[in-house]
PDB file of C-alpha atoms and ligand atoms in Angstrom:
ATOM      1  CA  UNK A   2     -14.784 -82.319  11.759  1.00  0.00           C
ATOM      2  CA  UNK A   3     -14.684 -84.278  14.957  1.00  0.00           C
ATOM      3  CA  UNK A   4     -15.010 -87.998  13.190  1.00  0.00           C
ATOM      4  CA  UNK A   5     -12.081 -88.718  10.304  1.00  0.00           C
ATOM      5  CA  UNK A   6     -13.858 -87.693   7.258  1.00  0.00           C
ATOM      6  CA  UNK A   7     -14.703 -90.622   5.015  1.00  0.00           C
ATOM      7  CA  UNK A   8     -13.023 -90.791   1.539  1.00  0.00           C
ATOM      8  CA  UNK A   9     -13.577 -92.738  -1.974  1.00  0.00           C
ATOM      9  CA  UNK A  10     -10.966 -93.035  -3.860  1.00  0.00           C
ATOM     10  CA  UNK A  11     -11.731 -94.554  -7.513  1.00  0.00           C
ATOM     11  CA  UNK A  12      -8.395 -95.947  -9.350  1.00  0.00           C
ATOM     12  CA  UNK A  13      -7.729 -96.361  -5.712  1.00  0.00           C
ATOM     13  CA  UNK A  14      -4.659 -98.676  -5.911  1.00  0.00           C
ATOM     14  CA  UNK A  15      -3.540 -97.541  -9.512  1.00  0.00           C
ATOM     15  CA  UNK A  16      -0.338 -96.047 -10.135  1.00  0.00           C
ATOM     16  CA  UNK A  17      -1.541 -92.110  -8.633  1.00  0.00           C
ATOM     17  CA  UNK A  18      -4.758 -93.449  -7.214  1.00  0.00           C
ATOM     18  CA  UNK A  19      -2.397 -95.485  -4.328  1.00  0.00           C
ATOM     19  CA  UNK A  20      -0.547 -92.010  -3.289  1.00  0.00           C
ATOM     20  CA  UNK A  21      -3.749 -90.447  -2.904  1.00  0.00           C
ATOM     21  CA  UNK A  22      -4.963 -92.991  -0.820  1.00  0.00           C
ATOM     22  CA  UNK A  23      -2.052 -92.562   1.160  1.00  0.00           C
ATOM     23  CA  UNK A  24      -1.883 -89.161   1.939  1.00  0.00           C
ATOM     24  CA  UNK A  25      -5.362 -89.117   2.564  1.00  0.00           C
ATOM     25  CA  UNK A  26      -4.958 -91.356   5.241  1.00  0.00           C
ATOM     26  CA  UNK A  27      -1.657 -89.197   6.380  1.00  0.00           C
ATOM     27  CA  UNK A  28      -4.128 -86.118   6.738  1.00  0.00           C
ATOM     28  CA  UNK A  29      -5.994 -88.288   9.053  1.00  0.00           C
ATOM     29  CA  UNK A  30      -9.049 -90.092   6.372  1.00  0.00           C
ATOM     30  CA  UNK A  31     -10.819 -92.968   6.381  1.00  0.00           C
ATOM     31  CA  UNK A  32     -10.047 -93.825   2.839  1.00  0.00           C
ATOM     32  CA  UNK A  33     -12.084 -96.634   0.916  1.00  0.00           C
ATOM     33  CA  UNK A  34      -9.723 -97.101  -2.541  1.00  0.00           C
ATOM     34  CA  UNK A  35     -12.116 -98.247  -5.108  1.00  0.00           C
ATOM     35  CA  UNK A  36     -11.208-100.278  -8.423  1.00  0.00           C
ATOM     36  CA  UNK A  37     -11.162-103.090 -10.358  1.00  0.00           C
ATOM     37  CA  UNK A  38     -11.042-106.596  -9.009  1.00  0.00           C
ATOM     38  CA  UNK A  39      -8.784-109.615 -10.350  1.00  0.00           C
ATOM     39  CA  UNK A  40      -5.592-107.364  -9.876  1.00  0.00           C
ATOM     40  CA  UNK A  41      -3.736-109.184  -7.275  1.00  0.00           C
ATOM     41  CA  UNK A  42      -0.511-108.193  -7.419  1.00  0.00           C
ATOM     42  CA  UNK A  43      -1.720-104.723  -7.067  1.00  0.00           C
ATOM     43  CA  UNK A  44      -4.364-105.238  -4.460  1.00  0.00           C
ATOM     44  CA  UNK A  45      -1.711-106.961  -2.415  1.00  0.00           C
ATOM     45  CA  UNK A  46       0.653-104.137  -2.971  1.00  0.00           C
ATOM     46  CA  UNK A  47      -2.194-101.737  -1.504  1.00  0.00           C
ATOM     47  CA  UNK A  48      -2.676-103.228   1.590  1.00  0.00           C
ATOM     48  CA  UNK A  49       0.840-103.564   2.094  1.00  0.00           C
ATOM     49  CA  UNK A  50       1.240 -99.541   1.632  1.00  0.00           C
ATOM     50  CA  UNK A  51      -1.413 -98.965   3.315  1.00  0.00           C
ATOM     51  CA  UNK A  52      -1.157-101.636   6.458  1.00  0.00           C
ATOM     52  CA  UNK A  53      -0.122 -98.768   8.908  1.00  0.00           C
ATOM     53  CA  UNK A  54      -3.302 -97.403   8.989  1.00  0.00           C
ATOM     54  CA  UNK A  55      -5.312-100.725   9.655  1.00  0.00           C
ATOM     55  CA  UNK A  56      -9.532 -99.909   9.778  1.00  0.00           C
ATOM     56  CA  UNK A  57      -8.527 -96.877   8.593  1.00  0.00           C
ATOM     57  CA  UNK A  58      -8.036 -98.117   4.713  1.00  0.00           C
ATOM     58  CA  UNK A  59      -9.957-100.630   2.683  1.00  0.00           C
ATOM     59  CA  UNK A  60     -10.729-102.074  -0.612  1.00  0.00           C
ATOM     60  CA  UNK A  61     -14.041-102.243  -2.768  1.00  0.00           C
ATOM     61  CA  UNK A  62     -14.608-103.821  -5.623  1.00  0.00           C
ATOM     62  CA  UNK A  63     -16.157-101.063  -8.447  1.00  0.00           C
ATOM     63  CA  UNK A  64     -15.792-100.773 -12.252  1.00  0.00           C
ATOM     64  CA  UNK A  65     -16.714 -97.099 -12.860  1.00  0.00           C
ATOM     65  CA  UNK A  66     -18.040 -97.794 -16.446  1.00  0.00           C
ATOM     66  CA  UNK A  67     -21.247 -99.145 -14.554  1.00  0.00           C
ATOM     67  CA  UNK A  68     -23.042 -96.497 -13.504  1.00  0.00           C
ATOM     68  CA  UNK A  69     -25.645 -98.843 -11.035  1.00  0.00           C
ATOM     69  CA  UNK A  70     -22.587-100.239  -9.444  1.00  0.00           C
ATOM     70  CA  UNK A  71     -21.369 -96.515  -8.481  1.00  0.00           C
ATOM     71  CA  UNK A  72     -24.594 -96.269  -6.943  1.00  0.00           C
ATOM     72  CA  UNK A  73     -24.660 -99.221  -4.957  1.00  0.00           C
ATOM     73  CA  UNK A  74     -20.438 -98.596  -3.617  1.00  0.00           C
ATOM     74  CA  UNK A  75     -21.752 -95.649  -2.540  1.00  0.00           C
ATOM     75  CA  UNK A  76     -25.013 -96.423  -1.267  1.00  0.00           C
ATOM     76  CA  UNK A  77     -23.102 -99.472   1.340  1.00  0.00           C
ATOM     77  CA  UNK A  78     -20.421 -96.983   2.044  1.00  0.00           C
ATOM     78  CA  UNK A  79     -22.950 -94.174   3.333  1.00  0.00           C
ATOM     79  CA  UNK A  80     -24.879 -97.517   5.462  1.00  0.00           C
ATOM     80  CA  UNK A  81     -21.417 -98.455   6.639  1.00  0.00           C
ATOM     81  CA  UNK A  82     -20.173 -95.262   7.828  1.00  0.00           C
ATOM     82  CA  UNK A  83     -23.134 -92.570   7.856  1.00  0.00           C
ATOM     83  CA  UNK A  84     -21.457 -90.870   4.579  1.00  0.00           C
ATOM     84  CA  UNK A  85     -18.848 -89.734   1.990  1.00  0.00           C
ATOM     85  CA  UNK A  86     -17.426 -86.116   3.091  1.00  0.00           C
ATOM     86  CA  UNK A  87     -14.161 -86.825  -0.052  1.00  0.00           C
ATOM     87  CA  UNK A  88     -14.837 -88.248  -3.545  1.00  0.00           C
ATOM     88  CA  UNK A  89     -11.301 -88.309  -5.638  1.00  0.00           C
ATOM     89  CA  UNK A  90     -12.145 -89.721  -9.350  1.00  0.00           C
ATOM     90  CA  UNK A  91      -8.911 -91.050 -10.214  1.00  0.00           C
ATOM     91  CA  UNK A  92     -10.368 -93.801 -12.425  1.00  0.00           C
ATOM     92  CA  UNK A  93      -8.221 -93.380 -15.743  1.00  0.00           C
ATOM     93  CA  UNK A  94      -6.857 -95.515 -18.863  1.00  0.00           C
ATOM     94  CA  UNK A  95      -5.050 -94.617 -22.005  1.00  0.00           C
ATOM     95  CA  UNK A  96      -6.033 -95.899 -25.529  1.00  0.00           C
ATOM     96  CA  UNK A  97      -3.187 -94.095 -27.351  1.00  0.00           C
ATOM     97  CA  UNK A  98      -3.279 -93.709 -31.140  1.00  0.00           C
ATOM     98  CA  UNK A  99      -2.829 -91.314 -33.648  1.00  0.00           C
ATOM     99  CA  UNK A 100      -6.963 -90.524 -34.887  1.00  0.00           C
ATOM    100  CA  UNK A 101      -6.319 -92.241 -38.109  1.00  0.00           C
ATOM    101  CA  UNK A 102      -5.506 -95.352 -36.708  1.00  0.00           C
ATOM    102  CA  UNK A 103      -7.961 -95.230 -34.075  1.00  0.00           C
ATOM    103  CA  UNK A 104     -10.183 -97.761 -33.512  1.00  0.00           C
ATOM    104  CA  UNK A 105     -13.925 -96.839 -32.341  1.00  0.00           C
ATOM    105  CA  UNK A 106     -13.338 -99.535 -29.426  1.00  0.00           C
ATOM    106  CA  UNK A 107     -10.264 -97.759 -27.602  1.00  0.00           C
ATOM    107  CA  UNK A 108     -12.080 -93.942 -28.102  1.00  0.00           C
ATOM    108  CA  UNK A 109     -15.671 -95.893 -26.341  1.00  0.00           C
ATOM    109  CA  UNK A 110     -13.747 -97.522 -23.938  1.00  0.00           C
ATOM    110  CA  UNK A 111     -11.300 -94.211 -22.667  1.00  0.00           C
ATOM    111  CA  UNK A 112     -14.604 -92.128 -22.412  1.00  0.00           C
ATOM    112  CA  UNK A 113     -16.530 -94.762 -20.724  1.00  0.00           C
ATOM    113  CA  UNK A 114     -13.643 -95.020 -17.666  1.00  0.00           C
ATOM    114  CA  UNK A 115     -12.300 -91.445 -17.834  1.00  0.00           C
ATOM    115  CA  UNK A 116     -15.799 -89.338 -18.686  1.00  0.00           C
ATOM    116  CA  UNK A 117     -18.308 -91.580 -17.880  1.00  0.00           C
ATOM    117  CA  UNK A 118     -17.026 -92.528 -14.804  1.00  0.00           C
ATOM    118  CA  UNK A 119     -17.039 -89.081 -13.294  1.00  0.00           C
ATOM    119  CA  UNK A 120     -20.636 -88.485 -13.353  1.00  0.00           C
ATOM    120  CA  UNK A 121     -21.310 -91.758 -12.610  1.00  0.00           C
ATOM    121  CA  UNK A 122     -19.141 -91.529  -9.607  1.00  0.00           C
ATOM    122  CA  UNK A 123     -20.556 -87.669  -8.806  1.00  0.00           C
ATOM    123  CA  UNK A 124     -23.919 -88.248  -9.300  1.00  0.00           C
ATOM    124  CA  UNK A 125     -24.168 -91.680  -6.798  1.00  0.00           C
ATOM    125  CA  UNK A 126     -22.354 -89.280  -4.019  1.00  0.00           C
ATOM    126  CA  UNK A 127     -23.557 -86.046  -4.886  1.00  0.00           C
ATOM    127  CA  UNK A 128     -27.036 -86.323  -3.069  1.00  0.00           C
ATOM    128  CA  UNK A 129     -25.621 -87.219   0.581  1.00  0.00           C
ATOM    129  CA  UNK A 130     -23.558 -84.421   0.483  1.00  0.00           C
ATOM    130  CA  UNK A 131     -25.855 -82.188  -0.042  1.00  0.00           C
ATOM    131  CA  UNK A 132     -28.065 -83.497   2.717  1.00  0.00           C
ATOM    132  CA  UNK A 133     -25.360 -82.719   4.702  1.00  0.00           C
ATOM    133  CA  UNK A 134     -24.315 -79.870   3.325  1.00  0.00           C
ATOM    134  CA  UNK A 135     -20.414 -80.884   3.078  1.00  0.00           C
ATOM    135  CA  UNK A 136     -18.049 -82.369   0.662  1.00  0.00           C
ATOM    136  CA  UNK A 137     -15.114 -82.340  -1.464  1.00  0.00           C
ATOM    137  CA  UNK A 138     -14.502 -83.892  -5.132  1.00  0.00           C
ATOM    138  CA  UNK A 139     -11.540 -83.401  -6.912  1.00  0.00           C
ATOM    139  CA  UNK A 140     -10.833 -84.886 -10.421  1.00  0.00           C
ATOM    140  CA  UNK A 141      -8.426 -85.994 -11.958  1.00  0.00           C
ATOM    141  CA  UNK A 142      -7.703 -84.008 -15.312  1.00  0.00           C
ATOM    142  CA  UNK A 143      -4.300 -84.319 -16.774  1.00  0.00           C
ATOM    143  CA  UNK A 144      -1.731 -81.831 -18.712  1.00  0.00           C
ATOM    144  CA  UNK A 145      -2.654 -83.380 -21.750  1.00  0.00           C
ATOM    145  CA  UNK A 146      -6.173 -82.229 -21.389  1.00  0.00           C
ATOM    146  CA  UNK A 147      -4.949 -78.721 -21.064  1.00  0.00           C
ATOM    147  CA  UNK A 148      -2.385 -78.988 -24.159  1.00  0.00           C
ATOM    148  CA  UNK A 149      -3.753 -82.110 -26.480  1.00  0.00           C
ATOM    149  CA  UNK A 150      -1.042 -84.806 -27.188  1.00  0.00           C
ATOM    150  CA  UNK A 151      -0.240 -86.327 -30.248  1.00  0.00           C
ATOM    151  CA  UNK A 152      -1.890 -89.596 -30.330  1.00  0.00           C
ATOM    152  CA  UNK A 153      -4.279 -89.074 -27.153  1.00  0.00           C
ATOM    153  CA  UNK A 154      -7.283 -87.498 -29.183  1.00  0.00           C
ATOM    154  CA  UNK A 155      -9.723 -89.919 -27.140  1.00  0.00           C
ATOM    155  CA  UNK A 156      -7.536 -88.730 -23.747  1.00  0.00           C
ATOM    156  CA  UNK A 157      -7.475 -85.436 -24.394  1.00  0.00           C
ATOM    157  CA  UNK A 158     -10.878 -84.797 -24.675  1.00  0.00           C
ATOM    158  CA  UNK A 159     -11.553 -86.623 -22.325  1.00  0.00           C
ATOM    159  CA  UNK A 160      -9.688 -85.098 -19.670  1.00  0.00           C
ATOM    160  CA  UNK A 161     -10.275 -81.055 -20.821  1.00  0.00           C
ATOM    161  CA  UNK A 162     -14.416 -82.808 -20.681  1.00  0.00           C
ATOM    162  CA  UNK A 163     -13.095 -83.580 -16.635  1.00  0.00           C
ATOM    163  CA  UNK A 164     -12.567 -80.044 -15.924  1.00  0.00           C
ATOM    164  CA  UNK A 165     -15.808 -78.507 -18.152  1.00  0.00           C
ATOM    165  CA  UNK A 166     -17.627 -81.542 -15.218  1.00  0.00           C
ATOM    166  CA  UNK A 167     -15.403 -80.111 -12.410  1.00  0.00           C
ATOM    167  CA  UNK A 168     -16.616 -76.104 -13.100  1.00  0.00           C
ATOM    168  CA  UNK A 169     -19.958 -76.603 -13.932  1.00  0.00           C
ATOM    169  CA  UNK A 170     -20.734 -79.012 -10.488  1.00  0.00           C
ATOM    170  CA  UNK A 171     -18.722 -76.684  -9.177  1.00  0.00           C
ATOM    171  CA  UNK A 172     -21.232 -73.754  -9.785  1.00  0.00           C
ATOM    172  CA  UNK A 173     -24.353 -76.254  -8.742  1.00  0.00           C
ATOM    173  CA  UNK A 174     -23.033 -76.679  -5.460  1.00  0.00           C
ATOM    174  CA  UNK A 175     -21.197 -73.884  -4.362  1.00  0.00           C
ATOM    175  CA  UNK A 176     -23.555 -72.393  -1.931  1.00  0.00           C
ATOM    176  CA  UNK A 177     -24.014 -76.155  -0.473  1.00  0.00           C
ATOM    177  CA  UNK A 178     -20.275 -76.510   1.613  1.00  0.00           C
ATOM    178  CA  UNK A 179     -19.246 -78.409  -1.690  1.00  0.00           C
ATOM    179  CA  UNK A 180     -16.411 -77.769  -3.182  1.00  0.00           C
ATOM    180  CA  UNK A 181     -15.107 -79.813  -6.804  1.00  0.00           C
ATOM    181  CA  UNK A 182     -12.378 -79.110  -8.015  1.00  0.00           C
ATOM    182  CA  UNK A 183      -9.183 -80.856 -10.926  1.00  0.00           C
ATOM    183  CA  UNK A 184      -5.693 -81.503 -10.466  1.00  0.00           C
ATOM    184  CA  UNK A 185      -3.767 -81.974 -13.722  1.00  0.00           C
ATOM    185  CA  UNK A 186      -0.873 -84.507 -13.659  1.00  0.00           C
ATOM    186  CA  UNK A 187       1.630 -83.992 -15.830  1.00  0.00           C
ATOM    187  CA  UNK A 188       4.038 -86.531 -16.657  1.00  0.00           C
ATOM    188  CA  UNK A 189       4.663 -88.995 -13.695  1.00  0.00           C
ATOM    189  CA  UNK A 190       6.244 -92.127 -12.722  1.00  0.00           C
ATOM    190  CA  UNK A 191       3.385 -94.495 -13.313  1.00  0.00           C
ATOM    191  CA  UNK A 192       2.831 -97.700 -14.828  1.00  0.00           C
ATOM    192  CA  UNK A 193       0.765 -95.541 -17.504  1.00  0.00           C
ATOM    193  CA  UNK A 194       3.594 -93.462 -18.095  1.00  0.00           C
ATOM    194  CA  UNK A 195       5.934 -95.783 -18.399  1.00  0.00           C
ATOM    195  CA  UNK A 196       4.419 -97.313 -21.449  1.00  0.00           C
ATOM    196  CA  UNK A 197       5.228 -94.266 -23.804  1.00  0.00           C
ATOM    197  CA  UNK A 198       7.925 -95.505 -25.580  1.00  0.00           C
ATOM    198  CA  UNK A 199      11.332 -94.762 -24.047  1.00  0.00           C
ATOM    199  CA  UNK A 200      12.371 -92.443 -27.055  1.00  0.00           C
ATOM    200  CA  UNK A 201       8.751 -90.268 -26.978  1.00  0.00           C
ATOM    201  CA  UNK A 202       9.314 -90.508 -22.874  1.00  0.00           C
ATOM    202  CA  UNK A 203      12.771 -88.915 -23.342  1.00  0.00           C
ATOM    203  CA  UNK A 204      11.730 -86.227 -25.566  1.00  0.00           C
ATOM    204  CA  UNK A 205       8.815 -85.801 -22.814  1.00  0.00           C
ATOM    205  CA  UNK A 206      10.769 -85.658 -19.908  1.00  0.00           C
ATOM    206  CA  UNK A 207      13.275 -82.890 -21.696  1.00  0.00           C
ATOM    207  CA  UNK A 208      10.894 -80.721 -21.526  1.00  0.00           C
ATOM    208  CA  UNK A 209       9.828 -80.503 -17.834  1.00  0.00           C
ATOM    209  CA  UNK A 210      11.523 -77.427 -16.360  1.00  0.00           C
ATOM    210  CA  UNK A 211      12.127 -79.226 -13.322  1.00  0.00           C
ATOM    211  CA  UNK A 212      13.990 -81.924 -15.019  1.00  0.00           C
ATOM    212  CA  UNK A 213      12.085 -85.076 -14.323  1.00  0.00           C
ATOM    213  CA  UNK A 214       9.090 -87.203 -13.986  1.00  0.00           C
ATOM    214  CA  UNK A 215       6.469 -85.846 -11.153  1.00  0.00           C
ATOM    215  CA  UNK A 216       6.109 -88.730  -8.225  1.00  0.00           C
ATOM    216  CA  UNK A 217       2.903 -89.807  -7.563  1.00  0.00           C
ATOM    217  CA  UNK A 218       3.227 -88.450  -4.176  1.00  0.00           C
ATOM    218  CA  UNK A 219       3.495 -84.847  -5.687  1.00  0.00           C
ATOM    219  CA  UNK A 220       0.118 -86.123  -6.993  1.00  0.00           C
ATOM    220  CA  UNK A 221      -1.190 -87.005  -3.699  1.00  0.00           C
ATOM    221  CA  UNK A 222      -0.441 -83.812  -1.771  1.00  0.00           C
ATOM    222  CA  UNK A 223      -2.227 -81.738  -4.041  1.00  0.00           C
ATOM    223  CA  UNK A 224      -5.259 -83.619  -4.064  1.00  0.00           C
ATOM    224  CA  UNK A 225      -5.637 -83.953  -0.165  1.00  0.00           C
ATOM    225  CA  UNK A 226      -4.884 -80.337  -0.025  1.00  0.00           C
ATOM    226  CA  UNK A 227      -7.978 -79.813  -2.373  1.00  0.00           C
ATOM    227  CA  UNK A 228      -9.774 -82.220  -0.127  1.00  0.00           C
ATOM    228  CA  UNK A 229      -9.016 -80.470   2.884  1.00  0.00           C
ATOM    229  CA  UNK A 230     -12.179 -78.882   4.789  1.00  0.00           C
ATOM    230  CA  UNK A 231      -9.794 -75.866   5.183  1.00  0.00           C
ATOM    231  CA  UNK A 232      -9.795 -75.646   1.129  1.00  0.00           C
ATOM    232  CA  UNK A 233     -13.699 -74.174   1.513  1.00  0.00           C
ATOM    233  CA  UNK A 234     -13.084 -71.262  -0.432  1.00  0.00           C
ATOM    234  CA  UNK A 235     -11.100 -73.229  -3.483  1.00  0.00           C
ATOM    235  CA  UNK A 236     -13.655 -74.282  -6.020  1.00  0.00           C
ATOM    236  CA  UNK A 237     -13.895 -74.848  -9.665  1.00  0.00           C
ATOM    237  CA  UNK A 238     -10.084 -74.652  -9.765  1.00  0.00           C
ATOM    238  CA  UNK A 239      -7.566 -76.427 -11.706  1.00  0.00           C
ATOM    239  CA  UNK A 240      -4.270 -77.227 -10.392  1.00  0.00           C
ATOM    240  CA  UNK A 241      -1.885 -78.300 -12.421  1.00  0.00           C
ATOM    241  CA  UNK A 242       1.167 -80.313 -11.059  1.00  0.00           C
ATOM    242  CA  UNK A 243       3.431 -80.903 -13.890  1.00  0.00           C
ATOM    243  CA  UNK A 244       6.933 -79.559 -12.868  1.00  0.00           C
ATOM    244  CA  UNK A 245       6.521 -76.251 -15.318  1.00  0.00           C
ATOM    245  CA  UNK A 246       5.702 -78.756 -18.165  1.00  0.00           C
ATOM    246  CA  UNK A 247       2.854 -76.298 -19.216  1.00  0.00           C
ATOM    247  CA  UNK A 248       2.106 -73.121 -17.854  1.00  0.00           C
ATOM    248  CA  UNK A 249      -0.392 -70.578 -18.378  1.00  0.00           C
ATOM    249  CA  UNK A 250      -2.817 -68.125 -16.391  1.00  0.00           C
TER     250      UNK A 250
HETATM  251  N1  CAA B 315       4.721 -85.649 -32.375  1.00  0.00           N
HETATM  252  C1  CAA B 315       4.780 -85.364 -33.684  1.00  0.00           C
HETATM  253  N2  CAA B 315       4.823 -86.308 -34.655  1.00  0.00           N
HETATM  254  C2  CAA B 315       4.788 -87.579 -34.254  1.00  0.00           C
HETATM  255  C3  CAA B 315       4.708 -87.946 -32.907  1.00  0.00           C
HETATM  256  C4  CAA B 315       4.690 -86.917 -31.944  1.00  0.00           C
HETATM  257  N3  CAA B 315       4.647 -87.176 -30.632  1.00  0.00           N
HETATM  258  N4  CAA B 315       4.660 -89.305 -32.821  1.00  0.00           N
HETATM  259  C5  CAA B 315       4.710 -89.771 -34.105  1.00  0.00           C
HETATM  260  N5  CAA B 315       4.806 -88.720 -34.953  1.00  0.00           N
HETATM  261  C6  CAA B 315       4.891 -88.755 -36.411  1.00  0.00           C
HETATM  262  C7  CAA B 315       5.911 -89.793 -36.832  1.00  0.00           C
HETATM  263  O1  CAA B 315       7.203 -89.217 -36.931  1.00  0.00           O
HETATM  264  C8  CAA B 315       5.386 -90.223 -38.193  1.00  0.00           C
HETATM  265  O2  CAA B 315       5.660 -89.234 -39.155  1.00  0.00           O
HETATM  266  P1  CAA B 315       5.778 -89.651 -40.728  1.00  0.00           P
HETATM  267  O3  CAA B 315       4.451 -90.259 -41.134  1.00  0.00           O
HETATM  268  O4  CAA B 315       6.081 -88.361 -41.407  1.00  0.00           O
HETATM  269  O5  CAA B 315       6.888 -90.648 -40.761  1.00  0.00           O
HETATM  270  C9  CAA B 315       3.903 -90.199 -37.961  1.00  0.00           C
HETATM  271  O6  CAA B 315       3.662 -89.209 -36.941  1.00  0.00           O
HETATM  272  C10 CAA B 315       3.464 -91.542 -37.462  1.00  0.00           C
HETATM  273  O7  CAA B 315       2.124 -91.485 -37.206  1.00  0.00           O
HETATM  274  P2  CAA B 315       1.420 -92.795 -36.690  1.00  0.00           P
HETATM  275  O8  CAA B 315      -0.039 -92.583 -36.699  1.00  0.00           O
HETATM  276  O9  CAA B 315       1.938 -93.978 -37.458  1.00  0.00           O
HETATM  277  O10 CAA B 315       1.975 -92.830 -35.200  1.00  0.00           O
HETATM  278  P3  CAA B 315       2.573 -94.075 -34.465  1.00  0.00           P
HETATM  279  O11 CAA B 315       1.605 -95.196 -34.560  1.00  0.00           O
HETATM  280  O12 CAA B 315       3.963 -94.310 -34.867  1.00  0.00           O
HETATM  281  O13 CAA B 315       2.655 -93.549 -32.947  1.00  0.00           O
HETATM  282  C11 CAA B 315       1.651 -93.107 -30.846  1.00  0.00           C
HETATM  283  C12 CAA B 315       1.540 -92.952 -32.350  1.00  0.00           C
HETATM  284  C13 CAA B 315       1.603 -94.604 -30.453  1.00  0.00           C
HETATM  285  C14 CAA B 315       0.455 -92.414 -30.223  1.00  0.00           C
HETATM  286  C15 CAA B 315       2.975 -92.499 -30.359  1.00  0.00           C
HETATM  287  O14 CAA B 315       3.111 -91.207 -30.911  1.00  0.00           O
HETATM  288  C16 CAA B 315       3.011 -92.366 -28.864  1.00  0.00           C
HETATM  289  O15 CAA B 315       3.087 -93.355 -28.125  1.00  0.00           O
HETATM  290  N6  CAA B 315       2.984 -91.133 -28.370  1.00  0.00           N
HETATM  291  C17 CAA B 315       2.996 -90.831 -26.952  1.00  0.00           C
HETATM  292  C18 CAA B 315       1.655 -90.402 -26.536  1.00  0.00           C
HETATM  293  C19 CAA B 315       1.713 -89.964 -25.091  1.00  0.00           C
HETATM  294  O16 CAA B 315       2.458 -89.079 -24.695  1.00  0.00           O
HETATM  295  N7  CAA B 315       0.899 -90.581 -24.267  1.00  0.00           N
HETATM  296  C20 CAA B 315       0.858 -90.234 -22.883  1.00  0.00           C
HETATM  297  C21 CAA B 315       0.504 -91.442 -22.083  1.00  0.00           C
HETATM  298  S1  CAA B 315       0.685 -91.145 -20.338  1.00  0.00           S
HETATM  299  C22 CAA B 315      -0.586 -90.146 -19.962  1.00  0.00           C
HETATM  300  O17 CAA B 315      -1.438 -89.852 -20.729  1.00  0.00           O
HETATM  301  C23 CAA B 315      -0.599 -89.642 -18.545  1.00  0.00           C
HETATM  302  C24 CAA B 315      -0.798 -88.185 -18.495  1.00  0.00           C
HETATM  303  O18 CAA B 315      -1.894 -87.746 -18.185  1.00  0.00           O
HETATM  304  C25 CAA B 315       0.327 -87.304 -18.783  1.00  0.00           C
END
């Protein structure tokens, strides 16, 4: 690819969504970080990260819940700069509670950002790349998608429903130079994370092999490895990045 390839990062200046902007960028990306507005501090934090790389990073405004404002973020990206080659859905929330205390508001809302969001974020991108015959999506799944976690029933489906999106896109598009692919967290050093209560956190982080919480840059690297256009023959994979938290074939 001659031109830098032009990425969309949703969650864009979130806790892992920021590192993936990053790296992106690193590899040499146009990266658009996309997310919701009114959060100053973070925004500001963002552009601060990201300052070194001028043009070469920006903000849009984008709640991934609303499926004609997907369309529309992706529609003025494509005018702006002639197309998305990376999609990274990094949009995520937790809603945590045990299912018997669960309210129907916090299952709605986690599936709306964390399932919803993924097709609606696929499906506004998903035509211009195969016009052009290129692209890369990766998802973001998460460990607890793989394994189910006490009080994340809304979560955990959620995020095992991420990769049953990622393989069956995956299959659609193959053939088309598009690859989609998931990368599944485990525990990391996020504002997200961080709100597990210290004692469950402890118990958590006891039982990563590598003996502590996985950096959001750990995050990053395997996501712009994914979104590599050297990563042509990786597709419908999962890659889990959890410091031996859970392993399995
Ligand atoms: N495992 C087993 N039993 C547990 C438990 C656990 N993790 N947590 C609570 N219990 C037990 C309690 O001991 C108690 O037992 P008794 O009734 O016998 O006394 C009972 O379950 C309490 O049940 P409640 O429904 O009252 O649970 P709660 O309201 O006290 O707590 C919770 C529920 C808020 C979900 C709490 O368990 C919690 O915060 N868990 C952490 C969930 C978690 O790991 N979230 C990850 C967020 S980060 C993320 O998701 C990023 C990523 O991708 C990795």
């Amino acid at each position: 690819m001659s031109t830098p390839p032009i990425a969309l990062v949703t969650g864009g200046i979130g806790g892992l969504g920021s590192a993936i902007c990053r790296q992106l960028a690193l590899d040499g990306a146009r990266v658009i970080a996309a997310d919701l507005p009114h959060r100053n501090d973070r925004l500001a934090a963002f552009r601060a990260e990201m300052a070194e790389f001028g043009e070469h990073a920006d903000f849009t405004a984008l709640d991934v819940t609303d499926f004609d404002a997907c369309r529309r973020v992706a529609a003025e990206i494509e005018q702006r700069h002639g197309r998305i080659d990376i999609l990274a859905n990094v949009a995520g929330i937790t809603r945590d509670a045990s299912l018997r205390k669960m309210e129907k508001a916090q299952w709605d809302q986690l599936l709306a950002v964390n399932l919803d969001g993924i097709f609606h974020m696929s499906r506004a991108v998903i035509e211009g790349m195969l016009a052009r015959g290129y692209g890369r999506i990766v998802n973001i799944s998460s460990v607890n998608g793989q394994t189910g976690q006490f009080g994340q029933t809304n979560y955990s489906a959620a995020k095992a429903g991420v990769h049953g999106f990622t393989m069956a896109l995956a299959r659609e598009v193959a053939a088309k130079g598009i690859t989609v692919n998931t990368v599944s967290p485990g525990y990391c050093q996020t504002e997200m994370v961080m709100a597990v209560p210290e004692p469950i956190r402890a118990r958590i982080i006891a039982q990563i092999p590598v003996g502590r919480l996985g950096a959001p840059e750990d995050i990053g690297r395997a996501v712009a490895f994914l979104a590599s256009e050297r990563s042509g023959y990786i597709t419908g994979a999962n890659l889990p990045v959890n410091g031996g938290y859970f392993m399995s074939f």
